[in-house]
Amino acid sequence: EAQVTQNPRYLITVTGKKLTVTCSQNMNHEYMSWYRQDPGLGLRQIYYSMNVEVTDKGDVPEGYKVSRKEKRNFPLILESPSPNQTSLYFCASSFGGGTQIYEQYFGPGTRLTVT
Amino acid sequence: SQQGEEDPQALSIQEGENATMNCSYKTSINNLQWYRQNSGRGLVHLILIRSNEREKHSGRLRVTLDTSKKSSSLLITASRAADTASYFCAMREVNTGFQKLVFGTGTRLLVSP
């Protein structure tokens, strides 16, 4: 089954404790992206990756890191989480290429609470 | 970058009625997509309309795009209780990085049996 998986689905942590949210897709998609969703603000893009070893900042990259060492995986790293990073996080992937943009497939979400 | 604005923020209708939601944006776009999100879950792609298209259909969905007014609308005909969800427009702006999507704030649709 074609899917995007995220782990963990729920996480409660404390300020400053490094964490990683994993994202994996089995559709051989070139493009992957991370979003956060907050009430009243919609989805905002954190980082995206056009392919292996190619990443770029979205609209709200501060406090986050990403890496794309393999095509299928795109982990989101919070080196020192703060309470304002409490949010619902989504990973997404799609085919990519040139100037085209295709439908994105979303993971089920990770609800993160930083106390 | 801009964010799409959706109108209304919330919409409550009866089964069988049509639901129309609108998305407005500020800068030029290459294409615009609509997504559905069931409560707290991942978004599901519904339809994509390119900047050179004016209307597109998919089942009970009809999307229009008016680039002169910088707006798009999503019409769901003969709505069902299962259509209850939040709906988001997402657009790729011209002259931004490839594959950079900007989402609207969403419309919450409630369809009552």
Tab-separated table of C-alpha atoms in Angstrom:
chain	number	residue	atom	x	y	z
A	1	GLU	CA	0.000	0.000	0.000
A	2	ALA	CA	1.324	3.413	-0.984
A	3	GLN	CA	1.747	5.474	2.122
A	4	VAL	CA	3.646	8.018	4.141
A	5	THR	CA	4.392	6.959	7.696
A	6	GLN	CA	5.396	9.124	10.629
A	7	ASN	CA	6.667	8.182	14.044
A	8	PRO	CA	5.861	8.810	16.753
A	9	ARG	CA	2.213	9.748	16.361
A	10	TYR	CA	2.086	11.438	19.746
A	11	LEU	CA	4.934	12.854	21.789
A	12	ILE	CA	5.089	14.818	24.998
A	13	THR	CA	8.522	16.119	25.867
A	14	VAL	CA	10.260	18.809	27.896
A	15	THR	CA	11.962	21.970	26.786
A	16	GLY	CA	15.469	21.424	25.478
A	17	LYS	CA	15.373	17.663	25.021
A	18	LYS	CA	16.390	16.838	21.465
A	19	LEU	CA	13.918	14.813	19.469
A	20	THR	CA	13.493	13.387	15.993
A	21	VAL	CA	10.260	12.725	14.145
A	22	THR	CA	10.737	10.200	11.384
A	23	CYS	CA	9.009	10.231	8.029
A	24	SER	CA	9.166	7.511	5.420
A	25	GLN	CA	7.438	7.008	2.057
A	26	ASN	CA	7.284	3.928	-0.151
A	27	MET	CA	6.298	5.586	-3.428
A	28	ASN	CA	9.778	6.498	-4.662
A	29	HIS	CA	8.840	10.183	-4.520
A	30	GLU	CA	11.543	12.739	-5.124
A	31	TYR	CA	9.884	15.494	-3.153
A	32	MET	CA	9.225	15.500	0.584
A	33	SER	CA	8.123	18.235	2.924
A	34	TRP	CA	7.325	19.001	6.548
A	35	TYR	CA	4.446	21.175	7.705
A	36	ARG	CA	3.123	22.306	11.026
A	37	GLN	CA	-0.522	22.987	11.631
A	38	ASP	CA	-1.708	25.391	14.292
A	39	PRO	CA	-5.265	26.585	15.014
A	40	GLY	CA	-6.166	29.621	12.924
A	41	LEU	CA	-2.880	29.518	11.007
A	42	GLY	CA	-3.471	26.645	8.606
A	43	LEU	CA	-0.496	24.614	7.425
A	44	ARG	CA	2.868	26.245	7.235
A	45	GLN	CA	5.823	24.691	5.494
A	46	ILE	CA	8.922	24.078	7.608
A	47	TYR	CA	11.387	22.473	5.205
A	48	TYR	CA	11.216	20.646	1.935
A	49	SER	CA	13.508	18.433	-0.123
A	50	MET	CA	13.628	18.076	-3.864
A	51	ASN	CA	15.729	14.927	-3.737
A	52	VAL	CA	18.507	13.190	-1.801
A	53	GLU	CA	20.871	15.709	-0.213
A	54	VAL	CA	18.781	18.636	-1.533
A	55	THR	CA	16.815	20.529	1.118
A	56	ASP	CA	15.500	24.063	1.444
A	57	LYS	CA	13.743	26.221	3.981
A	58	GLY	CA	10.021	26.761	3.967
A	59	ASP	CA	8.223	29.571	5.736
A	60	VAL	CA	8.944	28.630	9.351
A	61	PRO	CA	12.311	26.808	9.527
A	62	GLU	CA	13.613	28.334	12.778
A	63	GLY	CA	14.292	25.716	15.437
A	64	TYR	CA	14.159	22.782	13.041
A	65	LYS	CA	16.633	20.728	11.055
A	66	VAL	CA	16.145	18.118	8.385
A	67	SER	CA	18.257	15.683	6.430
A	68	ARG	CA	17.666	13.644	3.308
A	69	LYS	CA	20.283	10.908	3.124
A	70	GLU	CA	17.961	8.382	1.531
A	71	LYS	CA	15.150	8.969	-0.905
A	72	ARG	CA	12.491	7.349	1.250
A	73	ASN	CA	13.293	9.074	4.576
A	74	PHE	CA	13.053	12.693	5.658
A	75	PRO	CA	13.431	13.082	9.432
A	76	LEU	CA	12.559	16.298	11.253
A	77	ILE	CA	14.930	17.185	14.084
A	78	LEU	CA	14.236	19.554	16.940
A	79	GLU	CA	17.610	20.154	18.572
A	80	SER	CA	16.235	22.105	21.534
A	81	PRO	CA	12.440	22.055	21.526
A	82	SER	CA	10.530	24.948	23.023
A	83	PRO	CA	6.854	25.280	23.989
A	84	ASN	CA	6.106	27.338	20.861
A	85	GLN	CA	6.899	24.222	18.825
A	86	THR	CA	3.897	22.469	20.307
A	87	SER	CA	1.910	21.666	17.194
A	88	LEU	CA	0.564	19.033	14.834
A	89	TYR	CA	3.226	18.056	12.317
A	90	PHE	CA	2.690	16.529	8.911
A	91	CYS	CA	5.122	14.998	6.485
A	92	ALA	CA	4.179	14.873	2.809
A	93	SER	CA	5.690	13.526	-0.386
A	94	SER	CA	5.049	13.728	-4.096
A	95	PHE	CA	6.627	13.200	-7.453
A	96	GLY	CA	8.613	16.225	-8.450
A	97	GLY	CA	10.378	17.593	-11.421
A	98	GLY	CA	10.955	20.802	-13.283
A	99	THR	CA	8.344	23.420	-12.744
A	100	GLN	CA	5.542	20.977	-12.119
A	101	ILE	CA	4.007	20.353	-8.776
A	102	TYR	CA	1.965	17.275	-8.143
A	103	GLU	CA	-0.520	16.121	-5.557
A	104	GLN	CA	1.047	15.579	-2.196
A	105	TYR	CA	0.510	12.494	-0.078
A	106	PHE	CA	0.339	13.258	3.607
A	107	GLY	CA	1.320	11.202	6.602
A	108	PRO	CA	-1.103	10.734	9.530
A	109	GLY	CA	0.468	13.474	11.621
A	110	THR	CA	2.529	13.738	14.801
A	111	ARG	CA	1.053	15.629	17.706
A	112	LEU	CA	3.908	17.154	19.680
A	113	THR	CA	3.592	18.816	23.061
A	114	VAL	CA	6.593	20.577	24.570
A	115	THR	CA	6.241	21.485	28.248
B	1	SER	CA	5.006	34.497	1.309
B	2	GLN	CA	1.278	34.860	1.070
B	3	GLN	CA	-1.280	32.636	2.611
B	4	GLY	CA	-4.582	31.882	0.951
B	5	GLU	CA	-7.665	33.114	2.679
B	6	GLU	CA	-10.698	30.915	2.676
B	7	ASP	CA	-14.264	31.906	3.052
B	8	PRO	CA	-16.337	31.011	4.908
B	9	GLN	CA	-14.315	29.818	7.868
B	10	ALA	CA	-17.124	27.425	8.748
B	11	LEU	CA	-20.145	26.147	6.862
B	12	SER	CA	-23.041	24.053	8.134
B	13	ILE	CA	-25.495	22.455	5.706
B	14	GLN	CA	-27.925	19.550	5.390
B	15	GLU	CA	-27.267	16.386	3.439
B	16	GLY	CA	-28.180	16.804	-0.200
B	17	GLU	CA	-27.388	20.520	-0.295
B	18	ASN	CA	-24.475	21.991	-2.194
B	19	ALA	CA	-21.469	23.433	-0.404
B	20	THR	CA	-19.368	26.224	-1.860
B	21	MET	CA	-16.124	27.445	-0.388
B	22	ASN	CA	-13.863	30.134	-1.728
B	23	CYS	CA	-10.150	30.767	-1.713
B	24	SER	CA	-8.492	34.088	-2.446
B	25	TYR	CA	-4.807	34.829	-2.842
B	26	LYS	CA	-2.616	37.835	-3.482
B	27	THR	CA	0.179	36.998	-5.925
B	28	SER	CA	0.356	35.110	-9.217
B	29	ILE	CA	0.232	31.339	-9.059
B	30	ASN	CA	1.179	28.389	-11.253
B	31	ASN	CA	-1.516	26.116	-9.977
B	32	LEU	CA	-3.945	25.662	-7.144
B	33	GLN	CA	-4.926	22.502	-5.338
B	34	TRP	CA	-7.700	21.583	-2.942
B	35	TYR	CA	-7.252	19.181	-0.045
B	36	ARG	CA	-9.595	17.649	2.514
B	37	GLN	CA	-8.696	16.945	6.123
B	38	ASN	CA	-10.757	14.836	8.452
B	39	SER	CA	-10.381	15.875	12.051
B	40	GLY	CA	-6.747	15.685	13.146
B	41	ARG	CA	-5.744	13.467	10.243
B	42	GLY	CA	-3.496	13.924	7.229
B	43	LEU	CA	-4.680	15.889	4.237
B	44	VAL	CA	-6.027	14.150	1.168
B	45	HIS	CA	-5.627	15.638	-2.286
B	46	LEU	CA	-8.899	16.366	-4.077
B	47	ILE	CA	-8.150	18.234	-7.266
B	48	LEU	CA	-5.526	20.372	-8.999
B	49	ILE	CA	-6.291	23.197	-11.394
B	50	ARG	CA	-3.591	24.896	-13.430
B	51	SER	CA	-3.394	28.634	-13.980
B	52	ASN	CA	-4.461	28.272	-17.629
B	53	GLU	CA	-7.598	26.322	-16.692
B	54	ARG	CA	-10.873	27.912	-15.649
B	55	GLU	CA	-12.898	24.948	-14.445
B	56	LYS	CA	-12.352	21.347	-13.516
B	57	HIS	CA	-14.628	18.533	-12.393
B	58	SER	CA	-14.045	15.387	-10.430
B	59	GLY	CA	-17.108	13.394	-9.412
B	60	ARG	CA	-19.234	15.651	-7.190
B	61	LEU	CA	-16.486	18.271	-7.043
B	62	ARG	CA	-16.280	21.320	-9.254
B	63	VAL	CA	-13.409	23.755	-9.003
B	64	THR	CA	-13.168	27.114	-10.718
B	65	LEU	CA	-10.214	29.435	-10.987
B	66	ASP	CA	-10.341	33.126	-11.839
B	67	THR	CA	-6.801	34.411	-12.089
B	68	SER	CA	-7.955	37.969	-12.797
B	69	LYS	CA	-9.740	38.023	-9.441
B	70	LYS	CA	-7.108	35.818	-7.792
B	71	SER	CA	-9.731	33.462	-6.485
B	72	SER	CA	-10.871	29.874	-6.674
B	73	SER	CA	-13.978	28.099	-5.526
B	74	LEU	CA	-14.746	24.508	-4.616
B	75	LEU	CA	-18.289	23.285	-5.045
B	76	ILE	CA	-19.399	20.000	-3.540
B	77	THR	CA	-22.745	18.944	-4.959
B	78	ALA	CA	-25.300	16.731	-3.218
B	79	SER	CA	-23.285	16.720	-0.027
B	80	ARG	CA	-23.158	13.737	2.316
B	81	ALA	CA	-22.418	13.424	6.009
B	82	ALA	CA	-19.092	11.842	5.016
B	83	ASP	CA	-18.082	15.157	3.403
B	84	THR	CA	-17.797	16.658	6.886
B	85	ALA	CA	-14.169	17.807	7.068
B	86	SER	CA	-11.929	20.839	6.703
B	87	TYR	CA	-11.053	21.917	3.189
B	88	PHE	CA	-7.867	23.737	2.258
B	89	CYS	CA	-6.681	25.412	-0.867
B	90	ALA	CA	-2.967	25.276	-1.591
B	91	MET	CA	-1.131	27.215	-4.213
B	92	ARG	CA	2.250	27.302	-5.839
B	93	GLU	CA	3.256	30.890	-6.340
B	94	VAL	CA	5.097	32.009	-9.436
B	95	ASN	CA	8.749	32.835	-8.868
B	96	THR	CA	9.092	30.943	-5.640
B	97	GLY	CA	11.111	27.833	-5.050
B	98	PHE	CA	9.975	24.735	-6.869
B	99	GLN	CA	7.530	22.597	-4.949
B	100	LYS	CA	6.847	25.278	-2.352
B	101	LEU	CA	3.179	25.108	-1.521
B	102	VAL	CA	1.314	27.721	0.488
B	103	PHE	CA	-1.897	26.648	2.196
B	104	GLY	CA	-5.004	28.585	3.028
B	105	THR	CA	-6.484	28.743	6.497
B	106	GLY	CA	-9.270	26.301	5.650
B	107	THR	CA	-13.052	26.011	5.689
B	108	ARG	CA	-14.703	23.667	8.216
B	109	LEU	CA	-17.672	21.972	6.614
B	110	LEU	CA	-20.338	20.225	8.676
B	111	VAL	CA	-22.933	18.195	6.809
B	112	SER	CA	-25.830	17.079	8.967
B	113	PRO	CA	-27.920	13.997	8.123
